[in-house]
mmCIF file of C-alpha atoms in Angstrom:
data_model
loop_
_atom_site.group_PDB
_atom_site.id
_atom_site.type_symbol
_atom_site.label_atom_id
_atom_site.label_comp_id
_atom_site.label_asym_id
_atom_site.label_seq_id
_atom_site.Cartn_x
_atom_site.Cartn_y
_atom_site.Cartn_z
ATOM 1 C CA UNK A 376 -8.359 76.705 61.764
ATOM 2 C CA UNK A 377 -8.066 75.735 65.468
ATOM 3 C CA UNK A 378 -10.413 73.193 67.324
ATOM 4 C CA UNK A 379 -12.991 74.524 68.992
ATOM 5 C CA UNK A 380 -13.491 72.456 72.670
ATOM 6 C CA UNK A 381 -16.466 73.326 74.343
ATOM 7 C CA UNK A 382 -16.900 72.213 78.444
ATOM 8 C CA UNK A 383 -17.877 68.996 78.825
ATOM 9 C CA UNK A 384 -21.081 68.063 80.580
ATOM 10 C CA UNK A 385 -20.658 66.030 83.555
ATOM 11 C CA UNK A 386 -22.088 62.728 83.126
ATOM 12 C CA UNK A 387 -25.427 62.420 85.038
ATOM 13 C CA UNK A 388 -23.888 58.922 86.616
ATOM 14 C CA UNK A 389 -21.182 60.821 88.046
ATOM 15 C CA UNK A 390 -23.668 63.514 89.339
ATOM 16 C CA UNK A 391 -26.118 60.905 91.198
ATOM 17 C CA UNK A 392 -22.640 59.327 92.788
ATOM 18 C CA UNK A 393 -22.083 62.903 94.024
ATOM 19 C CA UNK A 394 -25.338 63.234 95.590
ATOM 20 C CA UNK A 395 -25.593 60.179 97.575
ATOM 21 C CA UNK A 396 -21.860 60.489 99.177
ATOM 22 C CA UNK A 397 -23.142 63.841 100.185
ATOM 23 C CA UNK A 398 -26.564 62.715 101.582
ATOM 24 C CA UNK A 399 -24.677 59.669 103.327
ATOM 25 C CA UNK A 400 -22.329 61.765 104.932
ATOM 26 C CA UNK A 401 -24.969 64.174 106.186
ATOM 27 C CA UNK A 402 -27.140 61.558 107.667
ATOM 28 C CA UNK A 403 -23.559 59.976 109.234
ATOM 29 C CA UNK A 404 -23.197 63.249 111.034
ATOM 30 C CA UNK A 405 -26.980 63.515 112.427
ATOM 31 C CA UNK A 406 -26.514 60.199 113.658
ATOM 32 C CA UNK A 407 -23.173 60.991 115.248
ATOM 33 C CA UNK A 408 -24.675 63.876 116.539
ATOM 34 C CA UNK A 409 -27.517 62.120 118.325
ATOM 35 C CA UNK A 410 -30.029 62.514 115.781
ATOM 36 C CA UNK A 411 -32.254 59.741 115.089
ATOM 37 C CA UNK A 412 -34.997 58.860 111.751
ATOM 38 C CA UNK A 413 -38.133 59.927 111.052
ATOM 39 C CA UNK A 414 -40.163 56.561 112.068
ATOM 40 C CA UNK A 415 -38.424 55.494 114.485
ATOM 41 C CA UNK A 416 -40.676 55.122 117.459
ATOM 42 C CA UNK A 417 -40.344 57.467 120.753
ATOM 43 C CA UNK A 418 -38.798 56.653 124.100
ATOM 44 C CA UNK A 419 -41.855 55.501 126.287
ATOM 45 C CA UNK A 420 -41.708 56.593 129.532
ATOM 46 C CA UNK A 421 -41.638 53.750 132.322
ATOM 47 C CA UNK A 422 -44.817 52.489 133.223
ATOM 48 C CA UNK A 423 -45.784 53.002 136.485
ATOM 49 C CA UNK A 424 -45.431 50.009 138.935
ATOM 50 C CA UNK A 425 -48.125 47.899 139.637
ATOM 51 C CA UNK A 426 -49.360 47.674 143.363
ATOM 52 C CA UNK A 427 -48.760 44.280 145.541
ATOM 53 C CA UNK A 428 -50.647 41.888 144.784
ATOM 54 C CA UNK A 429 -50.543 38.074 143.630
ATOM 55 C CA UNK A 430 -48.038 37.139 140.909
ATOM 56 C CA UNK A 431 -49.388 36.978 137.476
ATOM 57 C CA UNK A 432 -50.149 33.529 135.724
ATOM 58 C CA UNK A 433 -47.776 33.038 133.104
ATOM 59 C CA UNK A 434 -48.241 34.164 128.856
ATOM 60 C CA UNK A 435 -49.766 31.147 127.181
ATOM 61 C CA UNK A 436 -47.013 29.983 124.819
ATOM 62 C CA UNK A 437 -46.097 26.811 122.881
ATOM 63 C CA UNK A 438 -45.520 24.834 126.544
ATOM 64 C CA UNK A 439 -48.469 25.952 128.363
ATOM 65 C CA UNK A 440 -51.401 26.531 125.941
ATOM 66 C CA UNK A 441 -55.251 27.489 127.343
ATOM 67 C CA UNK A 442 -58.439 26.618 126.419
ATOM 68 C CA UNK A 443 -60.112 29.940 125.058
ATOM 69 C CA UNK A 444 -63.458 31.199 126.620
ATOM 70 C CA UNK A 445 -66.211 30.019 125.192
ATOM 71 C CA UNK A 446 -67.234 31.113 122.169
ATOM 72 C CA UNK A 447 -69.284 34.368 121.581
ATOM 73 C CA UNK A 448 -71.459 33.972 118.119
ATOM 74 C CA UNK A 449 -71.121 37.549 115.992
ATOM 75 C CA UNK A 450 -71.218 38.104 112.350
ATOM 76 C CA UNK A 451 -70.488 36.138 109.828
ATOM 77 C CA UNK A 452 -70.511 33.378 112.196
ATOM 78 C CA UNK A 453 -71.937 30.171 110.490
ATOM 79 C CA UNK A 454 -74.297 27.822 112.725
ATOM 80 C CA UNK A 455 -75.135 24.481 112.659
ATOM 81 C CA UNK A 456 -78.531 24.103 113.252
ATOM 82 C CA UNK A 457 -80.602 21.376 113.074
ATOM 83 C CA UNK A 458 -83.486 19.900 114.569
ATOM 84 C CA UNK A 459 -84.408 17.075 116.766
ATOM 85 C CA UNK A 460 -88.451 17.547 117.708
ATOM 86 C CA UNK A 461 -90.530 19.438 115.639
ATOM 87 C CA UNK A 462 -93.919 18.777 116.369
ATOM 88 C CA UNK A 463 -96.834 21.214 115.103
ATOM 89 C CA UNK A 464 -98.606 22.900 118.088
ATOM 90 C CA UNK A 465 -102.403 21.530 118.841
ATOM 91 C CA UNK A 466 -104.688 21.382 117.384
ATOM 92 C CA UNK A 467 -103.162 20.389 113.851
ATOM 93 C CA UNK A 468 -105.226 20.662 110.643
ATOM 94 C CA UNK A 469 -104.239 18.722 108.688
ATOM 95 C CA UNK A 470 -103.028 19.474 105.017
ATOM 96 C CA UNK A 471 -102.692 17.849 101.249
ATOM 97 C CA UNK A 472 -99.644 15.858 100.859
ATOM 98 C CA UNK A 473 -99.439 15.067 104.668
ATOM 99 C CA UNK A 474 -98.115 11.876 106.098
ATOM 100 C CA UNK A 475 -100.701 10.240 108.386
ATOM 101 C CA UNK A 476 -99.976 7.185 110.219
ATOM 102 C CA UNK A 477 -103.236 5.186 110.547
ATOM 103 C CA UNK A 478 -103.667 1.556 112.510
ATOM 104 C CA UNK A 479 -107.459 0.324 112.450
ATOM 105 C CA UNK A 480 -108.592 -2.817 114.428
ATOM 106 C CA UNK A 481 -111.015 -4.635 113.214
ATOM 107 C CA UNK A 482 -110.375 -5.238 109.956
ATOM 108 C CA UNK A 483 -111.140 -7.548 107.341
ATOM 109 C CA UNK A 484 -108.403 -10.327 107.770
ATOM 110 C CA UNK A 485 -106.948 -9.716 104.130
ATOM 111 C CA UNK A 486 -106.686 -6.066 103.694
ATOM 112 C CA UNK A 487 -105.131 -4.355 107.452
ATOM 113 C CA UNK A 488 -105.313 -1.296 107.805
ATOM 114 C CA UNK A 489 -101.811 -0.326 109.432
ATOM 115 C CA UNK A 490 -98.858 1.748 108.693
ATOM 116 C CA UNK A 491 -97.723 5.558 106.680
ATOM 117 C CA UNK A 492 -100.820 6.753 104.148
ATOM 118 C CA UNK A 493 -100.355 10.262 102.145
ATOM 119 C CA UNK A 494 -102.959 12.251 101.997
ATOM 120 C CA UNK A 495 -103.886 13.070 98.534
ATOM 121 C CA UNK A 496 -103.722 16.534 96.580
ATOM 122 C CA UNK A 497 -108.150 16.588 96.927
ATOM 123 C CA UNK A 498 -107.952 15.862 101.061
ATOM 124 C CA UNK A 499 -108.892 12.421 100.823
ATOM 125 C CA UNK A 500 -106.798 9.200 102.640
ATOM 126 C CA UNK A 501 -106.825 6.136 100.477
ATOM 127 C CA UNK A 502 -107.899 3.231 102.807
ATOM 128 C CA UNK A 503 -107.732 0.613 100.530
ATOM 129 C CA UNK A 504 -109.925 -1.298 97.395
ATOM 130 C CA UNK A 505 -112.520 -2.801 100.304
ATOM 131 C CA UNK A 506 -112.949 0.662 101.995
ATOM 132 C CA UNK A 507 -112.690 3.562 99.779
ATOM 133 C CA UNK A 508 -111.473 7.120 100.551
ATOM 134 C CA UNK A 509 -111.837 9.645 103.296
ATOM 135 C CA UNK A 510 -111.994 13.237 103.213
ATOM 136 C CA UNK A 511 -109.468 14.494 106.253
ATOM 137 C CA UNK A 512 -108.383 17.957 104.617
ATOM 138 C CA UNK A 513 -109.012 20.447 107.467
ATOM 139 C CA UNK A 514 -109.683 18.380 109.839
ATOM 140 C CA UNK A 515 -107.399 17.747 113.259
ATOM 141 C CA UNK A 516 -106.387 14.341 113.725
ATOM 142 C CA UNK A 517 -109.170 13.240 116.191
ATOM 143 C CA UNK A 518 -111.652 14.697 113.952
ATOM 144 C CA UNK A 519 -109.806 12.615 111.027
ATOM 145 C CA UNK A 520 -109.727 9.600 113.060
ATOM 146 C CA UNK A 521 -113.596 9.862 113.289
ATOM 147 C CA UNK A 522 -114.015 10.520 109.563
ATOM 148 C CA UNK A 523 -111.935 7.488 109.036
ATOM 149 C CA UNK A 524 -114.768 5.406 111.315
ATOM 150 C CA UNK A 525 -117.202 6.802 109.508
ATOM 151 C CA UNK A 526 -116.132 5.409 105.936
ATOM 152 C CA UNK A 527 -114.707 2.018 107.449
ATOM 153 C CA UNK A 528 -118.077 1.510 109.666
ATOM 154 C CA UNK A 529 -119.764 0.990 106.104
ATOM 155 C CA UNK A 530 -118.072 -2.588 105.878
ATOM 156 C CA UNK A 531 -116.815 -3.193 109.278
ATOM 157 C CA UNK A 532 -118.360 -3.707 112.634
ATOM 158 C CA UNK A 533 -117.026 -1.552 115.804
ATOM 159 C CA UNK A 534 -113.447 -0.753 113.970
ATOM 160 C CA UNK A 535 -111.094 0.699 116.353
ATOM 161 C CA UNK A 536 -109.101 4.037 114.693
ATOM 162 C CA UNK A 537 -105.610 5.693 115.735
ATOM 163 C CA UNK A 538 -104.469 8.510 113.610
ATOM 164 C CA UNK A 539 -101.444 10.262 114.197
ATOM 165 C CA UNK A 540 -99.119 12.900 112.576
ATOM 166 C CA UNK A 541 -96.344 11.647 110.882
ATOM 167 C CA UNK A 542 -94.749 13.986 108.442
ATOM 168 C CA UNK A 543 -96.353 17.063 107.535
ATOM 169 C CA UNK A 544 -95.838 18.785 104.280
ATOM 170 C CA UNK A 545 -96.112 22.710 105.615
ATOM 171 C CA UNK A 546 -93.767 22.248 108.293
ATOM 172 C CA UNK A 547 -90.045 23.506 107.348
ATOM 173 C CA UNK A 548 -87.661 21.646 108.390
ATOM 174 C CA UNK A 549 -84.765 22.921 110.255
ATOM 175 C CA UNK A 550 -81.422 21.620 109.108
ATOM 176 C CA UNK A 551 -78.210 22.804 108.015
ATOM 177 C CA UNK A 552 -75.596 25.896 107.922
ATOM 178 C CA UNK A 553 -77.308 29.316 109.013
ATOM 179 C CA UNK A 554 -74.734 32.666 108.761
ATOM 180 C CA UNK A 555 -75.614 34.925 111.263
ATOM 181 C CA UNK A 556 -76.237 38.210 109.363
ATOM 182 C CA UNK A 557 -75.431 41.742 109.999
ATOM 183 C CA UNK A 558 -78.354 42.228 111.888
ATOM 184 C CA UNK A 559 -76.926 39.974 114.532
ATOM 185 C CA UNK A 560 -79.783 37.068 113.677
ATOM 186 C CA UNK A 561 -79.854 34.022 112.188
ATOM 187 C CA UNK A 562 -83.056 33.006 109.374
ATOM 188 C CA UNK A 563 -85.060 29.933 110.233
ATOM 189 C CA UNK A 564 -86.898 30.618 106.721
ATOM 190 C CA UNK A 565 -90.881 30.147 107.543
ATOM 191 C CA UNK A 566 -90.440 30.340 111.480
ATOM 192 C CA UNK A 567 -88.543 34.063 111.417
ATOM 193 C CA UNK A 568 -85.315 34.964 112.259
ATOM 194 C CA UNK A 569 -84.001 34.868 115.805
ATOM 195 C CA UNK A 570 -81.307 37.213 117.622
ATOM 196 C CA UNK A 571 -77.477 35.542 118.918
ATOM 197 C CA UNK A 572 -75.062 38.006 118.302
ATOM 198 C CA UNK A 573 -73.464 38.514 121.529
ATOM 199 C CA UNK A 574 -74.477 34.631 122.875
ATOM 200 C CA UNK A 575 -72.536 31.558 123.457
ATOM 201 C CA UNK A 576 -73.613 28.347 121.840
ATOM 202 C CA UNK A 577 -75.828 26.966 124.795
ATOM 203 C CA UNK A 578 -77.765 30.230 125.019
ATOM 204 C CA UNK A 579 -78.531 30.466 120.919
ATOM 205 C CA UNK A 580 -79.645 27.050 121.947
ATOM 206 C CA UNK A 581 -82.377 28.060 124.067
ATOM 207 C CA UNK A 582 -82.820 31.400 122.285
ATOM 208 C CA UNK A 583 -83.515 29.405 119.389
ATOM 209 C CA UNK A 584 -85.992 26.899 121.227
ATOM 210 C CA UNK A 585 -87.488 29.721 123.084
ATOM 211 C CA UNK A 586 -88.357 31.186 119.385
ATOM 212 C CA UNK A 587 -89.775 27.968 117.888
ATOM 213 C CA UNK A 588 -91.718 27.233 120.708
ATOM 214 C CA UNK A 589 -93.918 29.972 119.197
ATOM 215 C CA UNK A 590 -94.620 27.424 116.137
ATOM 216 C CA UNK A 591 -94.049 23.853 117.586
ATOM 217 C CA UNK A 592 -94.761 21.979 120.474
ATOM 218 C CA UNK A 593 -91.775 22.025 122.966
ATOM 219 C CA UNK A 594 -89.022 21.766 120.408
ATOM 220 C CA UNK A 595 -85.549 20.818 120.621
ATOM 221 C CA UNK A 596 -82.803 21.846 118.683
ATOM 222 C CA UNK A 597 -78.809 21.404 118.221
ATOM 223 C CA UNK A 598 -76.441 24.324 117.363
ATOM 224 C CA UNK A 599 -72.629 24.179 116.841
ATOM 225 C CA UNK A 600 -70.620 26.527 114.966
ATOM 226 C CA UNK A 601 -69.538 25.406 111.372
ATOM 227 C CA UNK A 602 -67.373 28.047 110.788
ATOM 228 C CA UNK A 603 -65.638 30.358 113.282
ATOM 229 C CA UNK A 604 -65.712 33.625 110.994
ATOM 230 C CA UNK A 605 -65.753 36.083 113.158
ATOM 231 C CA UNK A 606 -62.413 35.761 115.708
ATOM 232 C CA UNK A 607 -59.579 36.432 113.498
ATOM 233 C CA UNK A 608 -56.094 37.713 114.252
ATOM 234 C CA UNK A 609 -53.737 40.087 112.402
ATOM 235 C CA UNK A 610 -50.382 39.641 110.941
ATOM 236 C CA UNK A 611 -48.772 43.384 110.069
ATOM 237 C CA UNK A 612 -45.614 43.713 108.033
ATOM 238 C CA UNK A 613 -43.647 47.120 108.109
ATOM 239 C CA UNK A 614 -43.048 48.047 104.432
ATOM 240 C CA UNK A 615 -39.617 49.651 104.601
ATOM 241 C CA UNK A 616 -40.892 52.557 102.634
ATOM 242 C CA UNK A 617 -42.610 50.383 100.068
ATOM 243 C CA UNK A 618 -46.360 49.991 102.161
ATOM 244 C CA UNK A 619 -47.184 47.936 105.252
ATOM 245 C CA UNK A 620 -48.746 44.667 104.798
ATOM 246 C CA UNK A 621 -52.023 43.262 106.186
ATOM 247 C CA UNK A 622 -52.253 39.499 106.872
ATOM 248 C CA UNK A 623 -56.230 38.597 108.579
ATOM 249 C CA UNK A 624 -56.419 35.012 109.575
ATOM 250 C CA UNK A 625 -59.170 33.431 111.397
ATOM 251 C CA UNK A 626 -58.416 32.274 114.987
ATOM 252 C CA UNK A 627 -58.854 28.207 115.569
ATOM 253 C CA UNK A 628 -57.549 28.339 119.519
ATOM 254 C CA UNK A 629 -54.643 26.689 119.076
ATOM 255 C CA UNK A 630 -51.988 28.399 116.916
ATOM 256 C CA UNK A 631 -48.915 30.088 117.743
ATOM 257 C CA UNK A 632 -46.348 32.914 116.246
ATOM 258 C CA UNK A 633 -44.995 30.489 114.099
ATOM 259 C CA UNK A 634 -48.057 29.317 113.188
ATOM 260 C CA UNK A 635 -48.968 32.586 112.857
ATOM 261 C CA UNK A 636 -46.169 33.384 110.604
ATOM 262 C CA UNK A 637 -46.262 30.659 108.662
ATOM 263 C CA UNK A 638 -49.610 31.623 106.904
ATOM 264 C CA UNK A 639 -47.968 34.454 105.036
ATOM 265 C CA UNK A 640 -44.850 32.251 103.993
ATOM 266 C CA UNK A 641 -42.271 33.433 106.421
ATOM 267 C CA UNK A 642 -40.612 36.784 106.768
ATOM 268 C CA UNK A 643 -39.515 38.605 103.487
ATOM 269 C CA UNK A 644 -36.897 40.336 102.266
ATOM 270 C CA UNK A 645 -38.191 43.647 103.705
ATOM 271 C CA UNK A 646 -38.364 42.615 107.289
ATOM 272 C CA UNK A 647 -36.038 42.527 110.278
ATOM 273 C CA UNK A 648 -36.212 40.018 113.408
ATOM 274 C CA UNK A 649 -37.674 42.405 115.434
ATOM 275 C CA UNK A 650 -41.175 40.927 115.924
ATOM 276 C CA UNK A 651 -43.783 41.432 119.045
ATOM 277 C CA UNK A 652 -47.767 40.943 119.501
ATOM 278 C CA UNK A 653 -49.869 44.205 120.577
ATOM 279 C CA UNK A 654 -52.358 42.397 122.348
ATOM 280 C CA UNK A 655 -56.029 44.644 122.795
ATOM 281 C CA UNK A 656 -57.016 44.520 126.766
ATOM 282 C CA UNK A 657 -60.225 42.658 127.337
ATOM 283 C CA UNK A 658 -63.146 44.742 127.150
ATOM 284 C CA UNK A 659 -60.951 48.163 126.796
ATOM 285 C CA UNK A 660 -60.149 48.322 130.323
ATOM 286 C CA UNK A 661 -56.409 48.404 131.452
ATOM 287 C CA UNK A 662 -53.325 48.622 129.131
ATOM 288 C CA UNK A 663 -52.665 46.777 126.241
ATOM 289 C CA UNK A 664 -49.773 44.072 126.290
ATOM 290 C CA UNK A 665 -46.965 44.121 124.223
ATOM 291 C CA UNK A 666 -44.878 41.045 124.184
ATOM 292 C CA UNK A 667 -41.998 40.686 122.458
ATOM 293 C CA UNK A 668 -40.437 37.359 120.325
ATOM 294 C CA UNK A 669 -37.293 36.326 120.107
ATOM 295 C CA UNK A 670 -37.538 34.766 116.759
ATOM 296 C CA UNK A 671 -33.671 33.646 116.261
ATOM 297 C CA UNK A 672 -34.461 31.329 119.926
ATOM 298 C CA UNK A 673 -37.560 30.203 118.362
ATOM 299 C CA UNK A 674 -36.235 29.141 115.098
ATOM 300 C CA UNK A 675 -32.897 27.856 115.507
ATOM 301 C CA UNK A 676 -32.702 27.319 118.883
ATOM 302 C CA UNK A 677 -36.401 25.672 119.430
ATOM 303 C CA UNK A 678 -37.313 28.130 122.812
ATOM 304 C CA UNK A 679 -41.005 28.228 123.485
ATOM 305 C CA UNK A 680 -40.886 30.704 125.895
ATOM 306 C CA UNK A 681 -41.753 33.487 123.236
ATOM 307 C CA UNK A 682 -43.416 31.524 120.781
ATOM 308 C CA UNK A 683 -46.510 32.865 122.138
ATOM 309 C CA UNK A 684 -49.771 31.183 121.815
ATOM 310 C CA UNK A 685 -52.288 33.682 119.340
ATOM 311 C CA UNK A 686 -55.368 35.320 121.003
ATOM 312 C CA UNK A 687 -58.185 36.639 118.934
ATOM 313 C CA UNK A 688 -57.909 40.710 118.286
ATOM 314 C CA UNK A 689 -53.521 40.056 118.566
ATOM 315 C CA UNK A 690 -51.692 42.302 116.086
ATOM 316 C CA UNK A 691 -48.107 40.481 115.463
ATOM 317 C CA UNK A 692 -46.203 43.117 113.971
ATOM 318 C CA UNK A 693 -43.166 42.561 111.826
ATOM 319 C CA UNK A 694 -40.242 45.081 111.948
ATOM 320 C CA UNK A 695 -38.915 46.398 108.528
ATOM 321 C CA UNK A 696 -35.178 45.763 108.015
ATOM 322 C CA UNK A 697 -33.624 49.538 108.551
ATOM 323 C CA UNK A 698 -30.948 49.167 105.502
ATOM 324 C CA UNK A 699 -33.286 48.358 103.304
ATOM 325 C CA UNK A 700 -35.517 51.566 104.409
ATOM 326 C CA UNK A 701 -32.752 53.466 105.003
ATOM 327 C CA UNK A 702 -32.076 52.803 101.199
ATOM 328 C CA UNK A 703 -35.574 53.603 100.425
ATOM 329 C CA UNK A 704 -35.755 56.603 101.926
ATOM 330 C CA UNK A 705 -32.515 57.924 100.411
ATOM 331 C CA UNK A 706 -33.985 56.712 96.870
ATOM 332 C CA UNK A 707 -37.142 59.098 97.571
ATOM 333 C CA UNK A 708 -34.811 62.090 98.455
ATOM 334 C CA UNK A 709 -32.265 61.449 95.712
ATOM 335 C CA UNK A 710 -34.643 60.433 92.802
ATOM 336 C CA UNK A 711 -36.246 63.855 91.819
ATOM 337 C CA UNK A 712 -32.619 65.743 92.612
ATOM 338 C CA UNK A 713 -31.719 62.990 89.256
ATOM 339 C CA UNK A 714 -34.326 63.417 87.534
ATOM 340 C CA UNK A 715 -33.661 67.036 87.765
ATOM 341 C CA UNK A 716 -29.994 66.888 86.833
ATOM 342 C CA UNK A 717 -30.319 64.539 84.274
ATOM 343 C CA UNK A 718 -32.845 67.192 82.338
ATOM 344 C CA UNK A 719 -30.285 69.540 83.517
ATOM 345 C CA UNK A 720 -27.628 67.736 81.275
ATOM 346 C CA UNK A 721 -29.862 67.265 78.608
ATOM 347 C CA UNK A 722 -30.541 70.722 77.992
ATOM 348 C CA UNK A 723 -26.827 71.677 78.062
ATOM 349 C CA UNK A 724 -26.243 68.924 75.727
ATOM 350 C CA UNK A 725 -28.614 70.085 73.580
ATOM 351 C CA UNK A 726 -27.389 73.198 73.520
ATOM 352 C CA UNK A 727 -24.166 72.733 72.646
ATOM 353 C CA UNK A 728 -25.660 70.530 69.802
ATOM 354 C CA UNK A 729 -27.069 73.392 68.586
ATOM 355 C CA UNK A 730 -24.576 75.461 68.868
ATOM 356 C CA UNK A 731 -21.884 73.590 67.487
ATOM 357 C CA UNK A 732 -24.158 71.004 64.765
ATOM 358 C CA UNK A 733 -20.306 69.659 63.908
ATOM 359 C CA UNK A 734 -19.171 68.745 67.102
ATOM 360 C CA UNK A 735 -17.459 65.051 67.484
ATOM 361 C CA UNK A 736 -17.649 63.273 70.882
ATOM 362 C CA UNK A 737 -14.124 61.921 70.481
ATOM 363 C CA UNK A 738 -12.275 64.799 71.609
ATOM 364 C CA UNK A 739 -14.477 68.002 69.739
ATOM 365 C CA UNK A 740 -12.235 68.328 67.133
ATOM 366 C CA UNK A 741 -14.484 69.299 63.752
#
């Protein structure tokens, strides 16, 4: 009986070789040809030139770094607040669990009356074993001062009384880290919230101040910024076909590309040395910069002229490597053609299994 020998299915390795020659070779003769990739960005057209004028101050780099503007305080900003004078506007009544500072002359030699007395949770000032209490709840201090006569005239002769304020238990203090929320304000718990978005320290200062004032008796207050939350800086990595990257780092003043750079661990596999900064115009008015950076003169040969110093709203932007997306992109075009001839082969295959349940994959002899 003679051996039947069915074709043979080409191997799907053999096929996927096949379609990548041909897809190289096409893309070779676009190229030739003077066609270019999709992504690739567009010829610009020159800029126009800029009218006479004075010479513009040179890029703030590594060499020649400036001092930022000052600071503008927007969400989620963190102050510093704390206060220095916080006095209760007149006239004060006073209240349990108040600090009073009392100094009496006059008094019997052995038991002064001088020096920091609480006032208890019924109202009352203890004055001592030789003078009793007095009931100063309610009152203001001059009133309390002549409450304080009152009792002490009892056992002393003409006393002399000086009450004053010296801690009071309803007043909040003021002290510590306060985010400004999205509302653009900062909360000063039992005195309200006051407005800064927009200000620079000094004028929260006085914004603050200006608020309080409302509450205390000519207050003073210091503000700094404990955390600078809301300048920040971007670092964006082209993906070579596998998804950008998106680096934000908050701005401190005083860093640089490599600085920069250095936050997300140095360039990866996936990008090129082509690097620049898209830097916003101030205020939206003019055209934005775009500076490029020579990164092999930064790195090996130590250049600052292109390390650039960082600006708050600056985009560095990180070039893929075009291999490796060429080689992505060819993957995407070539990897459903596979999957397609590889269930294309496995059909046939199974066919001729079917056909031929016998057949021996050493030559198809039965």
């Amino acid at each position: 009986m003679a051996a039947v020998t069915p074709q043979k299915a080409v191997p799907m390795q053999n096929r996927s070789l096949r379609i990548r020659l041909m897809l190289i070779a096409f893309l070779a003769g676009g190229l030739a040809n003077g066609c270019r990739f999709i992504g690739d960005r567009p010829a610009e057209a020159p800029l126009p030139s800029a009218p006479a004028g004075p010479p513009l101050a040179p890029i703030a780099s590594e060499q020649n770094k400036v001092s930022l503007p000052p600071y503008i305080i927007e969400p989620p900003d963190i102050l510093e607040v704390d206060a220095i004078k916080v006095v209760p506007k007149a006239p004060y009544k006073i209240e349990a669990l108040d600090y009073l500072g009392i100094n009496v002359n006059g008094t019997l030699r052995d038991e002064p009356i001088t020096g920091t007395y609480a006032v208890e949770p019924g109202g009352t000032v203890n004055l001592g074993p030789a003078y009793g209490r007095a009931k100063v709840e309610g009152l203001t201090l001059e009133e309390a001062a002549e409450a304080i006569y009152r009792v002490l005239s009892r056992v002393l002769k003409q006393p002399e009384v000086s009450v004053t304020l010296a801690a009071s238990s309803g007043q909040q203090q003021i002290a510590g880290e306060h985010r400004v929320g999205p509302d653009g304000t900062v909360n000063l718990g039992t005195y309200g919230t006051v407005y800064v978005t927009g200000m620079t320290v000094e004028e929260a200062k006085k914004a603050i101040e200006t608020h309080l004032a409302e509450f205390l008796d000519t207050p003073e207050v210091s503000v700094d910024v404990f955390n600078y939350a809301s300048k920040v800086y971007y670092i964006v990595g082209q993906g070579a076909g596998f998804g950008d990257s998106l680096v934000r780092v908050q701005i401190t003043g005083n860093e640089t590309v490599l600085d920069a750079i250095s936050q997300t661990g140095g360039l990866t596999r996936l990008a090129s040395k082509k690097i620049w900064i898209a830097r916003p115009a101030p205020g939206g008015a003019g055209c934005d910069q775009i500076l490029p950076v020579h990164w092999d003169e930064i790195t090996r040969g130590a250049s600052t002229a292109t390390n650039y110093q960082i600006l708050p709203g600056d985009r560095i932007y990180i070039s893929e490597d075009k291999l490796i997306a060429l080689d992505s992109m060819m993957g995407k075009i070539i990897s459903p053609f596979e999957r397609l001839f590889g269930f294309t082969t496995l059909g046939v295959q199974t066919v001729e299994e079917v056909k031929h349940p016998g057949l021996s994959n050493n030559g198809g002899v039965f």
